[in-house]
Amino acid sequence: AQPAPLLEVSGLVAGYGQGEVLHAVDLAVPAGSVVAVVGANGAGKSTLLRVLSGLLPAQAGTVRFDGDDLATARVEDRIRRGIVHVPEGRHAVAELTVDENLRLGGLWRGDRRELRADVDAAYDLFPALAARRTSHGHSLSGGERQMLAIARALVAHPRLLLLDEPSLGLAPRIVAEILGTLAHLRAERGLAILLVEQNVRSALSVADTGVVLNLGSVVAARPSAALLDDEQLRHAYLGF
Ligand code: ATP
């Protein structure tokens, strides 16, 4: 039998105020796998990640993570359990240095030596950040800020990383570097990733599975290669 997926979302309904954005979404992320959620602007991709991290409450449905339903759990409890969100926008605290920003990612953990080791491990993954460790957030390039946002999330020891639009506005070389690092993390640490992207081709190039979201509903969930091969689906929902 197949092991239960690390994350299993079923019948998830959510929105803002009276407006429903996600309509009974079902989705699974197996341990150690990369799942890309793709679809047009406004499909509800960012909303989905906000509900999974607990920033936005679910109106209905279950969010099973490692066996437990976390649909109503608090954000900090989900982080402790291993669900860590990197929101769109690459937020770095402008007044803090790169090193201070990274240490923020593990602030809630008690052991300082362990935290230091985790921050150093993040520098090993992103050497560009190591070169900038005493620079302030406001002086970083877009690519450096994206790396910092991901690295800070890694310091929190995620088992599932929720990653919103990491490639937005970045040069292809930087995007390739970031995606390469994510592929490495998945291979070396078994990190599972739920990746939201406008850049469908680059997302599907690293993902095992692609989930197509349209107007808040899942219209397809298939191996990435199968999605790319389906010309009709591509034309209808992905615009190429
Ligand atoms: P994008 O890539 O443009 O962010 P998306 O697929 O991530 O698209 P969402 O940002 O999740 O889509 O938006 C889905 C719907 O929810 C849209 O109709 C949007 O207008 C609405 N929405 C998003 N955020 C809010 C909010 N804070 N308050 C009210 N409505 C919102």
mmCIF file with all atom_site columns, C-alpha atoms in Angstrom, residues 13-23 47 56-57 59:
data_model
loop_
_atom_site.group_PDB
_atom_site.id
_atom_site.type_symbol
_atom_site.label_atom_id
_atom_site.label_alt_id
_atom_site.label_comp_id
_atom_site.label_asym_id
_atom_site.label_entity_id
_atom_site.label_seq_id
_atom_site.pdbx_PDB_ins_code
_atom_site.Cartn_x
_atom_site.Cartn_y
_atom_site.Cartn_z
_atom_site.occupancy
_atom_site.B_iso_or_equiv
_atom_site.pdbx_formal_charge
_atom_site.auth_seq_id
_atom_site.auth_comp_id
_atom_site.auth_asym_id
_atom_site.auth_atom_id
_atom_site.pdbx_PDB_model_num
ATOM 1  C CA . VAL A 1 13 ? -13.101 26.014 1.433  1.00 0.00 ? 13 VAL A CA 1
ATOM 2  C CA . ALA A 1 14 ? -11.767 29.504 2.184  1.00 0.00 ? 14 ALA A CA 1
ATOM 3  C CA . GLY A 1 15 ? -12.080 33.133 1.201  1.00 0.00 ? 15 GLY A CA 1
ATOM 4  C CA . TYR A 1 16 ? -12.206 36.690 2.404  1.00 0.00 ? 16 TYR A CA 1
ATOM 5  C CA . GLY A 1 17 ? -15.313 37.936 4.181  1.00 0.00 ? 17 GLY A CA 1
ATOM 6  C CA . GLN A 1 18 ? -18.342 36.664 2.319  1.00 0.00 ? 18 GLN A CA 1
ATOM 7  C CA . GLY A 1 19 ? -16.398 35.879 -0.844 1.00 0.00 ? 19 GLY A CA 1
ATOM 8  C CA . GLU A 1 20 ? -15.429 32.255 -1.342 1.00 0.00 ? 20 GLU A CA 1
ATOM 9  C CA . VAL A 1 21 ? -12.121 31.881 -3.191 1.00 0.00 ? 21 VAL A CA 1
ATOM 10 C CA . LEU A 1 22 ? -11.299 28.183 -2.734 1.00 0.00 ? 22 LEU A CA 1
ATOM 11 C CA . HIS A 1 23 ? -14.108 25.746 -3.485 1.00 0.00 ? 23 HIS A CA 1
ATOM 12 C CA . THR A 1 47 ? -4.905  32.048 -0.795 1.00 0.00 ? 47 THR A CA 1
ATOM 13 C CA . LEU A 1 56 ? -6.283  32.669 6.786  1.00 0.00 ? 56 LEU A CA 1
ATOM 14 C CA . PRO A 1 57 ? -8.887  30.423 8.425  1.00 0.00 ? 57 PRO A CA 1
ATOM 15 C CA . GLN A 1 59 ? -14.231 27.746 6.300  1.00 0.00 ? 59 GLN A CA 1
#
